[in-house]
XYZ file of C-alpha atoms in Angstrom:
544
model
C 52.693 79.085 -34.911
C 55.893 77.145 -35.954
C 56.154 75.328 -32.333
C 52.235 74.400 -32.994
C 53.030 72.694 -36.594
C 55.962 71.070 -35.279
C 54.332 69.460 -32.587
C 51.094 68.652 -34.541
C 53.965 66.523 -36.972
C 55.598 65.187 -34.389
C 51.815 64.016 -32.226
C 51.196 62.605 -36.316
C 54.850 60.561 -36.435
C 54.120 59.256 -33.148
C 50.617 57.968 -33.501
C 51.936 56.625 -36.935
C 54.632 54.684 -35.389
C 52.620 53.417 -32.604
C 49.897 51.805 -35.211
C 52.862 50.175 -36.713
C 53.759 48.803 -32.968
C 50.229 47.800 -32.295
C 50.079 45.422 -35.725
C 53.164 43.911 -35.014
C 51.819 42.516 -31.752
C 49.360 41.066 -33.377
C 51.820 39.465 -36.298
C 53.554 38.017 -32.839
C 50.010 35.752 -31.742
C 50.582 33.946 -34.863
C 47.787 31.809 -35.741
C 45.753 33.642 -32.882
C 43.726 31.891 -29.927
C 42.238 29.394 -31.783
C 45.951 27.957 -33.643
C 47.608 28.007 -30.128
C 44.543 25.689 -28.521
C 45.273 23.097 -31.252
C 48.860 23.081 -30.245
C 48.020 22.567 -26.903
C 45.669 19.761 -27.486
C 48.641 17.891 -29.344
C 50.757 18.229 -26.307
C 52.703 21.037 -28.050
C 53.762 24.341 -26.985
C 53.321 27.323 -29.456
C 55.840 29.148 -30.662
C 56.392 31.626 -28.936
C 56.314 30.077 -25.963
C 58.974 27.428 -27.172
C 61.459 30.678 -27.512
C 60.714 31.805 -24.016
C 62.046 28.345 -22.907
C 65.104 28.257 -25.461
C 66.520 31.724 -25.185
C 68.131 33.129 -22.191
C 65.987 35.231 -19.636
C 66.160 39.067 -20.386
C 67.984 38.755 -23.680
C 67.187 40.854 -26.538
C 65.729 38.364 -29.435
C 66.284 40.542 -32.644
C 63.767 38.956 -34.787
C 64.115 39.268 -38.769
C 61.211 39.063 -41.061
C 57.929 39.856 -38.809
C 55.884 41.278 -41.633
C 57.371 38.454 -44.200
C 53.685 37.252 -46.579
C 51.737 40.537 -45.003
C 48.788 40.730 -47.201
C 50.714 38.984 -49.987
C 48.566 35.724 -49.770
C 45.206 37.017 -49.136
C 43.383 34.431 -50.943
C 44.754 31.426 -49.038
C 43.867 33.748 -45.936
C 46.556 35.714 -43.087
C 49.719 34.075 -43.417
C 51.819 36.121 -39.700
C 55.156 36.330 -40.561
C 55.352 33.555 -43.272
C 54.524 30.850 -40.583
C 57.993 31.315 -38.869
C 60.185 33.081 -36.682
C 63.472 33.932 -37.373
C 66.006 35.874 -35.078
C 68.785 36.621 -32.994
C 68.916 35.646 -29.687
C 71.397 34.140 -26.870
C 71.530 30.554 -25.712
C 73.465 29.854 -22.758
C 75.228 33.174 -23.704
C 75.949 32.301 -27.087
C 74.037 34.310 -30.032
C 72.285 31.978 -32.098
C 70.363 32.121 -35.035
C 66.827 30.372 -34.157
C 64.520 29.416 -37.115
C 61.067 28.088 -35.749
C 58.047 26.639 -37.561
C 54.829 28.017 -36.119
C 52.350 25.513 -36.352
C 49.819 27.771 -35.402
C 49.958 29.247 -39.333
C 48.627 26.799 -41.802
C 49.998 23.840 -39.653
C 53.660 25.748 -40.552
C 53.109 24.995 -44.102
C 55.811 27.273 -46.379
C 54.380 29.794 -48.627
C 57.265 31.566 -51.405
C 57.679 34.529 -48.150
C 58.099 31.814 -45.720
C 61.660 29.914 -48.241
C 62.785 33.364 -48.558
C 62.768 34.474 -45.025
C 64.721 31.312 -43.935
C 66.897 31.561 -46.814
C 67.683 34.873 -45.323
C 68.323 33.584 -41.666
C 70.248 31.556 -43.030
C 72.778 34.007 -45.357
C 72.932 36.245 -41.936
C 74.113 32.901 -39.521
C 76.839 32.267 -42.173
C 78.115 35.888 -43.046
C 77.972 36.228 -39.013
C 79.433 32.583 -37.802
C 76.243 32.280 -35.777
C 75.000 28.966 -34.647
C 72.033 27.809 -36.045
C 69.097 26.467 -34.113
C 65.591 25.127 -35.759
C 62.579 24.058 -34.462
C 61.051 22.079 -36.771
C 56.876 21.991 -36.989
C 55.906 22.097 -40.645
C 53.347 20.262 -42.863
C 56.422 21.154 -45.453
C 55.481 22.997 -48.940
C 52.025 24.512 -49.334
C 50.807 22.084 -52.091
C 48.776 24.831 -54.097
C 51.710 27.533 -54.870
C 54.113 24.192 -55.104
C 55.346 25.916 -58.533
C 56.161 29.379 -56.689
C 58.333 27.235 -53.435
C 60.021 24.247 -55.110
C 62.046 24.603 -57.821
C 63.981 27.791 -58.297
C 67.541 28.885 -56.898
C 66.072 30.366 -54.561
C 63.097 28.285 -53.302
C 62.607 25.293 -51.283
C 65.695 23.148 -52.405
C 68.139 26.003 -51.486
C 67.586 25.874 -47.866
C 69.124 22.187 -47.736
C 71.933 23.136 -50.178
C 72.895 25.846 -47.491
C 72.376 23.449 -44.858
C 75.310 21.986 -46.078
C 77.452 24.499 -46.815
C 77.167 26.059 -43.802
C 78.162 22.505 -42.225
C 81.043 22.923 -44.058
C 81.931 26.192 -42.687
C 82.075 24.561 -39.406
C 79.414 25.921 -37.956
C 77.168 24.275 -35.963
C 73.449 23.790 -36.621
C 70.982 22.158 -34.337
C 67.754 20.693 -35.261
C 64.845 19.683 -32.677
C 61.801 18.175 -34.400
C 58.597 19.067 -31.982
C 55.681 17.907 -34.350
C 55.505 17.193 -38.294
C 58.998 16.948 -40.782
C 57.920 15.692 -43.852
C 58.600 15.010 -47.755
C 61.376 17.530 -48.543
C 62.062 18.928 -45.258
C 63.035 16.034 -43.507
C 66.381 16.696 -45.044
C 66.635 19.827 -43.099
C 67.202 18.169 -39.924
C 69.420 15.578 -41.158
C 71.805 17.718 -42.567
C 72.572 19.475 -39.082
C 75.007 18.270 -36.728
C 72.694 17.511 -33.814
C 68.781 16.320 -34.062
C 66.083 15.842 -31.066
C 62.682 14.753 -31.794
C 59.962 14.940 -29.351
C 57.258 11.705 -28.848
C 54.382 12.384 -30.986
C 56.251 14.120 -34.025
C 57.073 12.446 -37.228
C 59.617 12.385 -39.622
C 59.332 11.003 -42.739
C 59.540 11.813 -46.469
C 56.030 10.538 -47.037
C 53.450 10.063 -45.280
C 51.080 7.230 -44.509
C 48.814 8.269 -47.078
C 51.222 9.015 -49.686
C 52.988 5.574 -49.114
C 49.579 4.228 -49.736
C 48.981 5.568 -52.777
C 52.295 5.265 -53.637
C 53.178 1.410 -52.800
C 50.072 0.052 -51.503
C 51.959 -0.575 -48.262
C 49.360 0.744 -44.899
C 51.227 1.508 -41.663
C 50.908 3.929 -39.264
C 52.159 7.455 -38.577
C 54.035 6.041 -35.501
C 55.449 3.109 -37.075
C 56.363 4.835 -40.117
C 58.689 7.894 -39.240
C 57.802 8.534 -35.124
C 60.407 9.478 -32.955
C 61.099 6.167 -30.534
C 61.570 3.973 -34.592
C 64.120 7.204 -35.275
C 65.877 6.691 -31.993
C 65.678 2.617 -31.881
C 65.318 1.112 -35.373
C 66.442 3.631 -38.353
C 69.351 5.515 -35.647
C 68.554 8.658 -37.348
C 67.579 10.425 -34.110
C 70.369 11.984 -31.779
C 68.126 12.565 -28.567
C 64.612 11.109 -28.239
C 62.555 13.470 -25.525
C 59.451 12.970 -23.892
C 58.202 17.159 -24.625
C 59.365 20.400 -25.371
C 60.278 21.576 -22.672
C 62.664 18.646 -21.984
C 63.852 18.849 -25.572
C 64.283 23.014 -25.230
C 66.318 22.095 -22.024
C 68.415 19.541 -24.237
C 69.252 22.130 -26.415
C 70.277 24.391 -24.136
C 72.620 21.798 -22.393
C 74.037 20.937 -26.253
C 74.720 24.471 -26.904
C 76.446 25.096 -23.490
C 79.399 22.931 -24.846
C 80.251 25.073 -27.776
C 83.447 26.421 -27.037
C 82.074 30.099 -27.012
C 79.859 29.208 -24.166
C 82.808 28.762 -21.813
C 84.322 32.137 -22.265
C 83.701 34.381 -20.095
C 80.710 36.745 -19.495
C 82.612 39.739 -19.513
C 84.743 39.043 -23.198
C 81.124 37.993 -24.628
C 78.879 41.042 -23.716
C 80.907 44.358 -23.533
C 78.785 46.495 -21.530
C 77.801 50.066 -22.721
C 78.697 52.924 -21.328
C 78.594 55.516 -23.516
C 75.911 57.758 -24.169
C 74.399 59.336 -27.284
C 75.047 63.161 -27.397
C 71.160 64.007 -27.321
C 68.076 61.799 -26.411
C 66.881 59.677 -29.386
C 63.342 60.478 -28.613
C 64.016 63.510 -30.006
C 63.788 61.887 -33.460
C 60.293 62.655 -33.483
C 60.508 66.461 -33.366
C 63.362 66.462 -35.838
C 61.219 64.317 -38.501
C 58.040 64.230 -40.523
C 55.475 61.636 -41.549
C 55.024 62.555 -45.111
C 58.869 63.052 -45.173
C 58.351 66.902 -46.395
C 60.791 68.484 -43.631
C 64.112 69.407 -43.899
C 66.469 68.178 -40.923
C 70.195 68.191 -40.529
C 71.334 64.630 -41.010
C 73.894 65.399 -37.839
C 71.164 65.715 -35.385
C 69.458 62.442 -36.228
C 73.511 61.008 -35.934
C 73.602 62.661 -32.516
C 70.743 60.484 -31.007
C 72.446 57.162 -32.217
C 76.446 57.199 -32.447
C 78.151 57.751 -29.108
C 78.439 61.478 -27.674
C 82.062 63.243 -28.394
C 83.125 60.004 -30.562
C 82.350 61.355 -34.288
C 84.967 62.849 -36.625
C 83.028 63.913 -40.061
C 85.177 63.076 -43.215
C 85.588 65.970 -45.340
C 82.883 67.968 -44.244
C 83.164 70.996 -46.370
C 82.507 68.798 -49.743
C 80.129 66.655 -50.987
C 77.688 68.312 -48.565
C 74.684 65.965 -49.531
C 76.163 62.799 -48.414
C 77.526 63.160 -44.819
C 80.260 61.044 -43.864
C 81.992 60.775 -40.537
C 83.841 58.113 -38.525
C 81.860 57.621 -34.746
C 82.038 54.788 -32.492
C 78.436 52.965 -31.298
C 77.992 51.758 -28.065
C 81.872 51.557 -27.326
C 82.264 50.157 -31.033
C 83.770 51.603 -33.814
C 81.882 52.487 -37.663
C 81.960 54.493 -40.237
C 78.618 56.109 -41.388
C 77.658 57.585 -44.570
C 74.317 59.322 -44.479
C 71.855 61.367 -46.988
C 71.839 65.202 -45.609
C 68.244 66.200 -45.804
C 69.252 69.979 -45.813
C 69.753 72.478 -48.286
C 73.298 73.183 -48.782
C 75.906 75.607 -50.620
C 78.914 75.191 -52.220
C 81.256 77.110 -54.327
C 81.450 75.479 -57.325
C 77.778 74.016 -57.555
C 75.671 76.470 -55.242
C 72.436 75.786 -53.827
C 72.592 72.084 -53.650
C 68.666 70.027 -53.235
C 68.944 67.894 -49.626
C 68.347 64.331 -50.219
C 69.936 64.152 -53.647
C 72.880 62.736 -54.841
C 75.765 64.664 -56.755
C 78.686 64.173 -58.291
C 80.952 65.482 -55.373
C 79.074 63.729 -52.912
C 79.199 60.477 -54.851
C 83.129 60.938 -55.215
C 83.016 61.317 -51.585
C 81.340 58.652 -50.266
C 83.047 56.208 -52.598
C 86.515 57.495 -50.959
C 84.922 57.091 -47.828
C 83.883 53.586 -48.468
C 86.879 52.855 -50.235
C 88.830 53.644 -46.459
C 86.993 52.033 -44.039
C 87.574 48.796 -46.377
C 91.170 49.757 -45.987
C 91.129 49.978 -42.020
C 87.803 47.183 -41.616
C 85.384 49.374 -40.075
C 81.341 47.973 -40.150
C 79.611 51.195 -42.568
C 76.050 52.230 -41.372
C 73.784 53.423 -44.338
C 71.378 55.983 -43.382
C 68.888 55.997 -46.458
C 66.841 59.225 -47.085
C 67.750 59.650 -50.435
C 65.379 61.063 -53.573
C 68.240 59.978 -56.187
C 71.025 60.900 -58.485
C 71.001 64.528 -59.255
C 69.607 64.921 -63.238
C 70.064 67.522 -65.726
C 72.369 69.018 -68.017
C 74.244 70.396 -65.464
C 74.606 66.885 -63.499
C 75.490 64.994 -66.802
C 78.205 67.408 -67.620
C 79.802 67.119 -63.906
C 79.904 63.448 -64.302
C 77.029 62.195 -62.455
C 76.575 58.778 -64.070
C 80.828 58.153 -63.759
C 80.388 59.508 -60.424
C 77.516 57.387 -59.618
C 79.115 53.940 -61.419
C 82.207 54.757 -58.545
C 80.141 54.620 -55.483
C 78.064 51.688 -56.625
C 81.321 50.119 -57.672
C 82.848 50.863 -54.335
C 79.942 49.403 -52.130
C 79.485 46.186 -54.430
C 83.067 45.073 -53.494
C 82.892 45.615 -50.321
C 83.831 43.421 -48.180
C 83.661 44.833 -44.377
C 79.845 44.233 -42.977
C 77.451 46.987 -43.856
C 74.368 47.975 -42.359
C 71.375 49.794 -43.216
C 68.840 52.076 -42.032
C 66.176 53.452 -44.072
C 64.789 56.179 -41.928
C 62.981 58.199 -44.978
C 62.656 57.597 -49.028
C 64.605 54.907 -50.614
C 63.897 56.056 -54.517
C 65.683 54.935 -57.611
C 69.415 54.158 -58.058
C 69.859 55.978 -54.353
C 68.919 53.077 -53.310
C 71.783 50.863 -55.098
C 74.002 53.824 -54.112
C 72.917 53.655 -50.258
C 73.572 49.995 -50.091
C 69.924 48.637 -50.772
C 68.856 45.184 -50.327
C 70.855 44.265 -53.460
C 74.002 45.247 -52.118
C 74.172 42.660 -49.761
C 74.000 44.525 -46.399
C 74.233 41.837 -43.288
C 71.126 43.574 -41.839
C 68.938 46.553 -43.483
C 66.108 48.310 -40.853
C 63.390 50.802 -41.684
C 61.352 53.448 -39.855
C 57.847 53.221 -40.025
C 58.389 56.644 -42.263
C 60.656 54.973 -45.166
C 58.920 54.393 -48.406
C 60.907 52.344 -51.394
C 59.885 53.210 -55.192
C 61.575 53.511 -58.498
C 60.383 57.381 -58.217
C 58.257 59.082 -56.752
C 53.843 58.169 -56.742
C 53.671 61.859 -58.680
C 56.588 61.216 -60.750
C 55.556 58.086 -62.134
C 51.885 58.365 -62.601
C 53.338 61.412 -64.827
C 55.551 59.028 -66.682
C 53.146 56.765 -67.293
C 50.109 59.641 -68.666
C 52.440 60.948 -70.362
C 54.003 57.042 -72.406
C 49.901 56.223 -73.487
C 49.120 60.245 -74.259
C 51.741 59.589 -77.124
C 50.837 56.524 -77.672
C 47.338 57.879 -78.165
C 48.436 60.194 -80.484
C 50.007 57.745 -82.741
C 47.040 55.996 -82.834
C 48.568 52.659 -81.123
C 45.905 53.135 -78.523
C 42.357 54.870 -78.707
C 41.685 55.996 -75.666
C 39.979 59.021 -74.388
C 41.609 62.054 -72.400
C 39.270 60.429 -69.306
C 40.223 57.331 -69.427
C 43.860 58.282 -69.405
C 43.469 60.379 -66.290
C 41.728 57.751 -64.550
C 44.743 55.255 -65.224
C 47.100 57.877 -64.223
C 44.957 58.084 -60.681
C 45.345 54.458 -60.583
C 48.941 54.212 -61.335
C 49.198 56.831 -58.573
C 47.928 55.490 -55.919
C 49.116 51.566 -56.676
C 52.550 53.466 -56.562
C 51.370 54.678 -53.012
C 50.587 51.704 -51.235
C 54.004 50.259 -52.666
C 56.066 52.628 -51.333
C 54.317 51.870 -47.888
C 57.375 50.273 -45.804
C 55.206 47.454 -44.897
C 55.144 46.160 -48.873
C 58.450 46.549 -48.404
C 59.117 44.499 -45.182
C 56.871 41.497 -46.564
C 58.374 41.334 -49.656
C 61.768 40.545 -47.951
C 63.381 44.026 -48.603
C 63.640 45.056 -45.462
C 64.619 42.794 -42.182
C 62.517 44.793 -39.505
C 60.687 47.727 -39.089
C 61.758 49.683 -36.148
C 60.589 52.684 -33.740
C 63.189 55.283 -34.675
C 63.797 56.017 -30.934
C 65.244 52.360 -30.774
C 67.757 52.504 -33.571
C 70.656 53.021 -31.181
C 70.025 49.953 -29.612
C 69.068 48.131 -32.436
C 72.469 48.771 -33.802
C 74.567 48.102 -30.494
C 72.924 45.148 -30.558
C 73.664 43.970 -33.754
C 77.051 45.445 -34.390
C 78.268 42.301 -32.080
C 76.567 39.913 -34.664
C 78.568 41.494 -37.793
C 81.722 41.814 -36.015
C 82.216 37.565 -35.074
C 84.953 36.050 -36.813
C 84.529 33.572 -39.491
C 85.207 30.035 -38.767
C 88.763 29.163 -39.215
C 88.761 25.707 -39.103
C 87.113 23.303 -41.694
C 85.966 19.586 -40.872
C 86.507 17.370 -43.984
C 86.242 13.634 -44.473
C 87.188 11.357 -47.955
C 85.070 8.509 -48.539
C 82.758 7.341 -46.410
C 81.749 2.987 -46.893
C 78.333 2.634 -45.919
């Protein structure tokens, strides 16, 4: 009977996982068949198709962001993945950061999601000294939410302020312009250190219309900002290029001189040769949907880390919070992961799996604390309910306890990583290095669910605020009425706990098959582990 349930939730995982595969290849057509014909009618590739020529054949592309403005912007209509795509990939062997309008989504207009998400590339290219390539097709800021994109720290303005920083990091950005850079965003290209332009795109910080309006002057798109004035008459134009696939081939060649290009193959890509102790499709037998079943957080360990390589850090205490030292595809981490098993101990007892207490907190923090101390990458595995509560828990400490370990992973300064392979509730989530914490990458499982509390919990919370606030008379309402806004609160609670709120709000970089977290994380340990730029180009006054 058990081997029936067990593979009735595993058939349910499966099918649940595949849905979320099925929707993402539909995020990927963008603007659909009818967006990619316009391209093409414009002489312009989609873009997609503009990667495929950029990026290296038969090179993983580890793209952040796919579900960035899912269902967030319904009025306006489907906005795929924020109208650009963001990701890791290699050019000419060297791992870039690309950042690529698609024109194909509201002419590549930016929506708030959209600012964010290359705000985001752009914090991962500098923490990881990766080279920076965009491909500029945009209309620029979607006029109607203009309020929501321009003016805020972290809105439009911010992307050109870190366009320069990260110049003066010394890292290099490129910037090809295959169809429209306008008002604000023609800055964007200016401030990298390299800018193509194809024939037929413009550049300008208004356009004809505007100008206008604005002066009463009438010219012409072409005359105005097009690429052959850029390249002949204003000089603002580095390479002027007949298409895009001669301008993708430019870039190519441009990127082939970085110094890191030369090296080679063989100190670039270490091969893998390892092998995880047991097969990571196995993930889906060890796992539920609904999150209900207990597993032993060393099993789910043993399909990612490399077999015979992990030594667990005091394994006999703390035993909610497994910590251990392993090496991943050759390289070596240190991992701290929520045990989803009931455990004993002699001072505490029966111990709840997925909770955090005070001895495991203590732990982890030490744990932390070390691989600071000898600069080992930490991998967060998030299945975590919370901080243990009671009077028991407040006596051991909990909150001091707690304040440690989310001391301990705010200042630290080694990369971290996350994976959120379950629930992600409450200050677990600050504790297990959540999106606030400043992780270079964070990765869910279709299963993972973020909240405050638990859907239960807080429509509880909630009845149970207006019941009193009924009784005091501050609100009439009737014992009905409160139910029905406890149903409510329930099941608005529910569909924001789904990962994919999560994922296009920004909180999470990708959603990924648990089978594939392995080599998700061999492939982005590299990425983390590049040295910062060491050298810093600087110049004094400048006559113009």
């Amino acid at each position: 009977m058990s081997r029936i349930s067990t593979s009735s939730s595993s058939e349910v995982l499966r099918a649940h996982c595949a849905a979320i595969a099925k929707e993402e290849a539909v995020l990927r057509e963008g603007g659909g068949k009818a967006g990619h014909e316009r391209q093409r009618k414009m002489g312009r590739l989609p873009v997609r198709e503009r990667l495929s020529l950029l990026l290296d054949k038969n090179s993983p592309f580890f793209e952040i962001g796919l579900w960035a403005a899912y269902k967030m912007y319904e009025q306006w209509g489907k906005i795929p993945a924020a109208g650009v795509v963001a990701g890791i990939g290699n050019v000419e062997g060297v791992p870039c950061m690309i950042i690529a309008n698609d024109a194909t989504v509201k002419a590549g207009a930016f929506f708030p999601q959209t600012t964010k998400k290359v705000i985001h590339a752009q914090r991962i290219a500098f923490e990881c000294s990766l080279p920076i390539v965009y491909l500029v097709d945009s209309a620029g800021v979607f006029l109607p939410m203009q309020d929501e994109i321009f003016p805020d720290e972290d809105d439009f303005g911010r992307i050109f302020r870190n366009n320069s920083v990260i110049s003066a990091a010394g890292i290099p950005q490129f910037a090809a312009i295959m169809g429209n850079c306008v008002a604000g965003g023609a800055y964007l290209p200016v401030l990298c250190d390299k800018i193509l332009m194809t024939k037929g795109s413009g550049l300008y910080l208004a356009g004809p219309s505007l100008v206008k309006a604005a002066i009463g002057q009438i010219v012409d798109a072409e005359e105005l900002g097009g690429a052959q004035m850029h390249a002949e008459i204003s000089g603002t134009v580095d390479f002027y290029e007949k298409d895009d696939p001669s301008c993708l081939k430019r870039l190519r060649s441009l990127i082939a001189l970085l110094p890191e290009a030369k090296e080679p193959e063989a100190s670039r890509v270490p091969k893998e040769t390892a092998k995880p102790a047991k097969n990571p499709d196995g993930i889906y037998d060890l796992i539920s949907f609904d999150g209900q079943k207990q597993y032993d957080v060393r099993d789910l360990l043993a399909t990612v880390v490399d077999a015979n390589s992990g030594d667990e850090y005091k394994a006999d205490y703390g035993k909610t919070i497994v910590t251990a030292y392993a090496h991943i595809g050759g390289r070596p981490v240190g991992i701290v992961a929520n045990q989803r098993l009931q455990v004993r101990t002699k001072k505490e007892g029966i111990q709840m799996g997925g909770v955090i207490y005070s001895d495991s907190a203590d732990k982890a923090a030490r744990f932390v604390m070390d691989c600071n101390q000898t600069s080992l990458p930490i991998i967060f595995f998030q299945d975590v309910t919370g901080f243990m509560v009671g009077r028991d828990a407040e006596e051991s400490g909990i909150i001091r306890s707690g304040a440690k370990l989310v001391n301990a992973v705010s200042n630290s300064v080694v990369p971290k990583i996350t994976v959120v392979v379950g629930g992600s509730f409450g200050a677990g989530n600050y504790a297990m290095c959540g999106k606030a914490y400043d992780p270079r990458f964070i990765v869910a499982w279709p299963t993972a669910r973020y909240a405050v509390m638990g859907a239960a919990q807080a429509s509880d919370t909630v009845f149970a605020i207006l019941a009193r606030a009924r009784e005091r008379g501050d609100k009439k309402a009737t014992h009905d009425e409160l139910e029905e806004l406890r149903a409510k609160v329930k099941q608005s609670y529910e569909e924001q706990t789904d990962i994919r709120y999560g994922a296009a709000h920004g909180w999470v970089d990708a959603i990924i098959q648990p089978h594939e977290t392995r080599n998700i994380l061999a492939q982005v340990l590299p990425y983390v582990s590049r040295p910062t730029p060491k050298g810093h180009f600087h110049t004094g006054v400048i006559q113009v």
